[in-house]
Coordinates of N, CA and C in Angstrom, one line a residue:
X1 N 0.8 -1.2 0.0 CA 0.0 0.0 0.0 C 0.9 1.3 0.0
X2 N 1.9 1.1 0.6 CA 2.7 2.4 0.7 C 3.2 2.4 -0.9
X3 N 3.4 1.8 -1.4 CA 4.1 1.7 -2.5 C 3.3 2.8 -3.8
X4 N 2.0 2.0 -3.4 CA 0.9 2.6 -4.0 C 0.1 4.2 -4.4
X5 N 0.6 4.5 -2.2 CA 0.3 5.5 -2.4 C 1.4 6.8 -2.8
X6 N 2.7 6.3 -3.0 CA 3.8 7.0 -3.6 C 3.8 7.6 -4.6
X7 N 3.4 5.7 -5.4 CA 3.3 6.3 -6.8 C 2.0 7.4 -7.1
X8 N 1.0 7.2 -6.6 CA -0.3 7.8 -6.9 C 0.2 9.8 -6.5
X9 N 1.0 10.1 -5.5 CA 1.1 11.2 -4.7 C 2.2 11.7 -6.2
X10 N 2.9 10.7 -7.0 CA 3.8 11.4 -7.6 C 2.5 11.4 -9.1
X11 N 2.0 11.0 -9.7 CA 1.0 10.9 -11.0 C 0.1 12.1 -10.2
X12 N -0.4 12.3 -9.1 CA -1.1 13.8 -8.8 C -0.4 15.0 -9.4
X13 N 1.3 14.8 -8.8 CA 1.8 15.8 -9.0 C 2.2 16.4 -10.5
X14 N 2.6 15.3 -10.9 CA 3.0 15.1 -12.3 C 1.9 15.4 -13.3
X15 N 0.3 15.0 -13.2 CA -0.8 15.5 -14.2 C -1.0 16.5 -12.8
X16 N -1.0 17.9 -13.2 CA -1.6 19.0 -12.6 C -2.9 19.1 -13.4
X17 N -4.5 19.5 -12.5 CA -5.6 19.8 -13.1 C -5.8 21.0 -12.8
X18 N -7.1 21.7 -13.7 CA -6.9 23.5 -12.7 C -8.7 22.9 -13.6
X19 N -8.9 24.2 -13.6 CA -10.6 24.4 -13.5 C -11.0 23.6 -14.3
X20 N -10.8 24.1 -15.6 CA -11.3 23.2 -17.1 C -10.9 22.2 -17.6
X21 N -9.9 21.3 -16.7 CA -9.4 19.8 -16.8 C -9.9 19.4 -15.7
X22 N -11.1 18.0 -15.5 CA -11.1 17.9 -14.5 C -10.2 16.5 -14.2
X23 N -10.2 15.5 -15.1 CA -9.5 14.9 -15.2 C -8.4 14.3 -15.9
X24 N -7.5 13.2 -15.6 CA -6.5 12.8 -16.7 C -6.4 11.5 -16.5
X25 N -7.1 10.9 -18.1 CA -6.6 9.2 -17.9 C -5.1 9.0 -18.2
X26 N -4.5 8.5 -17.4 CA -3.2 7.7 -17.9 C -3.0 6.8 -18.7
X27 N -2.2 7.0 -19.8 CA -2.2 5.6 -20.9 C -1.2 4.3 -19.9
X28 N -1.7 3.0 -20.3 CA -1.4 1.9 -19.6 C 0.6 1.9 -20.3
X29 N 0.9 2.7 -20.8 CA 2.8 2.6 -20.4 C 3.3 3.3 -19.6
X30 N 2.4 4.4 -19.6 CA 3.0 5.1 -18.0 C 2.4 4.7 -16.6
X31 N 1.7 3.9 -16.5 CA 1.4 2.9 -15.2 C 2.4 3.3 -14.3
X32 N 2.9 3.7 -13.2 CA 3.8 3.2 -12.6 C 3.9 1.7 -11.8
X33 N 5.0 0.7 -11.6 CA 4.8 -0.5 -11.3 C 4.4 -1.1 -10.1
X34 N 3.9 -0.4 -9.0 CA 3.0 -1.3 -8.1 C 1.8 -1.0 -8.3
X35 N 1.3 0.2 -9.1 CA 0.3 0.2 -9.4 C 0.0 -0.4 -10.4
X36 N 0.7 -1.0 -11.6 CA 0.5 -2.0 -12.7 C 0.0 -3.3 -11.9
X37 N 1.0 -3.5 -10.8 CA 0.5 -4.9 -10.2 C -0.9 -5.4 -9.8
X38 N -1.5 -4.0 -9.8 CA -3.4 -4.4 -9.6 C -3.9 -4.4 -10.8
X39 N -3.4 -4.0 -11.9 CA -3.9 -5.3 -13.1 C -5.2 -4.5 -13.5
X40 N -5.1 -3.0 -13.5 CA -6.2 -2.3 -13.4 C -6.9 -1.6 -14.7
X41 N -7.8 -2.0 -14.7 CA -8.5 -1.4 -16.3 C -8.3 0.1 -17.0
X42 N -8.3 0.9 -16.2 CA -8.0 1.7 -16.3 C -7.6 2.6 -15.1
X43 N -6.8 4.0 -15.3 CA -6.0 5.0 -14.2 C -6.3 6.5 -14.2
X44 N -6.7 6.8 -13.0 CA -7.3 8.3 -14.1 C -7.0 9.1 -12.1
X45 N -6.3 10.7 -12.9 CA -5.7 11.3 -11.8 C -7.3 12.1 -11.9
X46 N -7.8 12.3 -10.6 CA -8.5 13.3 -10.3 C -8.4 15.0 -9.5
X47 N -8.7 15.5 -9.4 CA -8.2 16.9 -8.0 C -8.6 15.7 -6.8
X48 N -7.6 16.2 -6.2 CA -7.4 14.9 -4.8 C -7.5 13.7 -4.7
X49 N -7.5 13.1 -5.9 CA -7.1 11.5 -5.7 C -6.6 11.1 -7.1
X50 N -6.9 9.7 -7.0 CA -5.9 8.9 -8.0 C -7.1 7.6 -8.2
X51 N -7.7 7.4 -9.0 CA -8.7 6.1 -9.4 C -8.2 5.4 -9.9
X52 N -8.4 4.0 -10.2 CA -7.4 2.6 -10.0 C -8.7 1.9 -10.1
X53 N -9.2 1.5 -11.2 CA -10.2 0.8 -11.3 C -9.7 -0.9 -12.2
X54 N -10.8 -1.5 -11.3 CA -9.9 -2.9 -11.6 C -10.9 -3.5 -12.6
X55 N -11.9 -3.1 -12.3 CA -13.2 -4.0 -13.2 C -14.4 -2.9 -12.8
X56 N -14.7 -2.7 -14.2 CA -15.6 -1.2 -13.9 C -17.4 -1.9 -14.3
X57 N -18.2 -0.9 -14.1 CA -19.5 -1.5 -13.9 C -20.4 0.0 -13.7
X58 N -21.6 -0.1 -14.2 CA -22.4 1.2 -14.4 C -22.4 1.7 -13.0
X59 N -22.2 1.5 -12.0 CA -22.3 1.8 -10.3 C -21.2 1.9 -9.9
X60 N -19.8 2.3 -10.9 CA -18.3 2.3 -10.2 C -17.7 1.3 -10.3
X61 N -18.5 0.2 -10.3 CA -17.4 -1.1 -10.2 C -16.3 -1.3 -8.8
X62 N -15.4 -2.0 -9.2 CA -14.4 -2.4 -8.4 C -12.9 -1.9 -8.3
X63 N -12.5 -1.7 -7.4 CA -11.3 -0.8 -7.6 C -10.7 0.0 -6.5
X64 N -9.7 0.6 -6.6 CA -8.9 1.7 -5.4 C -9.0 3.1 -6.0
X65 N -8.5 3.1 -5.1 CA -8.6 5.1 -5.0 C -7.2 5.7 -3.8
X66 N -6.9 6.3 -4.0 CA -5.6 6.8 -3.5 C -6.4 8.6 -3.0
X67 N -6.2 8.9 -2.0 CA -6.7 10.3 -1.3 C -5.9 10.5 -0.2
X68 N -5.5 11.8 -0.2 CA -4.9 12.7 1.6 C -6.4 12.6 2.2
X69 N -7.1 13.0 1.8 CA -8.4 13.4 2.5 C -9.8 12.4 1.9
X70 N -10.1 11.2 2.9 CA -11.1 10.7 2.3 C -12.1 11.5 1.2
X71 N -12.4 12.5 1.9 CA -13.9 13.4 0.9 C -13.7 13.3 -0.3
X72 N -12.2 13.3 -0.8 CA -12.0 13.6 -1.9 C -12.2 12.7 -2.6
X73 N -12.4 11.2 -2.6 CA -12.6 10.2 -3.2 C -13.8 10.4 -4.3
X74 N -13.8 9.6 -5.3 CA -14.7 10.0 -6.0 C -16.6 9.8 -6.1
X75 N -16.6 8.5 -5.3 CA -17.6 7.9 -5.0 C -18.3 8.5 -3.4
X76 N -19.4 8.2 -2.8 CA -19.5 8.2 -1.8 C -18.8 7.8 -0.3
X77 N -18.1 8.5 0.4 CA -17.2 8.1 1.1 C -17.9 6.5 1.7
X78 N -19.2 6.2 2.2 CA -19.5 4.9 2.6 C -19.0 3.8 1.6
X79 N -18.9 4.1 0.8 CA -18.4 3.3 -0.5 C -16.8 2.6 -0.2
X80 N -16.0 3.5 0.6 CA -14.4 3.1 0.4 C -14.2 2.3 1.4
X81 N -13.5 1.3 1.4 CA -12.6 0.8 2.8 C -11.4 1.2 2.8
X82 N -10.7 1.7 3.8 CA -9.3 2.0 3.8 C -8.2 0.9 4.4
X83 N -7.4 0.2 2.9 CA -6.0 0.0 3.8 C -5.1 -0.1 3.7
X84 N -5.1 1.5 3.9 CA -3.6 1.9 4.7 C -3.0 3.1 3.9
X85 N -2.5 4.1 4.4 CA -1.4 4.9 3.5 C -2.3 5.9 2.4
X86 N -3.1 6.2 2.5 CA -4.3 6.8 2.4 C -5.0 6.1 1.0
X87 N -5.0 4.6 0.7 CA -5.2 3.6 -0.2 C -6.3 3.2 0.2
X88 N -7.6 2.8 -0.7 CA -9.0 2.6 -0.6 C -9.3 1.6 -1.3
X89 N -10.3 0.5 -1.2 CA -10.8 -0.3 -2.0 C -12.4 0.5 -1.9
X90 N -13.0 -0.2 -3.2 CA -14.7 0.2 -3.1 C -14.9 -1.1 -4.2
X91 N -16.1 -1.8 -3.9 CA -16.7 -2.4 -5.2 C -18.0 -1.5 -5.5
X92 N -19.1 -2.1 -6.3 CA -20.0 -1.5 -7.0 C -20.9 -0.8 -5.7
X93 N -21.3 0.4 -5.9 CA -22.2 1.1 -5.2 C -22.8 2.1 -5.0

């Protein structure tokens, strides 16, 4: 998890968003490698988090999320479980 949330803290830093970008998918070769290891469908940097979706589904699907500040997740915070290092799972909800 720590691993995870490194790389995610450096891909926030790295895609800067400002008003009229709200987000940024990452193409699957710039993955960084513990985050490759979740085998994730797609990566996409948000303003205050990092989405990590493993298997997607009209309700979110399955997947992590990386956040300093739960709120910021993208889903409904009841949705995340946290663990560890400010690393979240959520399935569909």
């Amino acid at each position: 998890m720590k691993a995870i949330a490194a790389e995610s803290q450096h891909l926030m830093s790295t895609y800067s968003l400002g008003p009229s970008v709200q987000h940024a998918d990452i193409p699957k070769a710039k993955w960084p490698p513990a985050i490759a290891t979740l085998k994730p469908y797609s990566v996409t940097v948000r303003h205050g988090m990092v989405d990590i979706t493993t298997k997607p589904f009209f309700d979110g699907g399955w997947g992590y999320g990386f956040a300093v500040d739960k709120q910021d997740l993208a889903m409904l915070v009841e949705c995340w479980s946290e663990l560890g290092h400010g690393v979240y799972w959520h399935g569909p909800c």
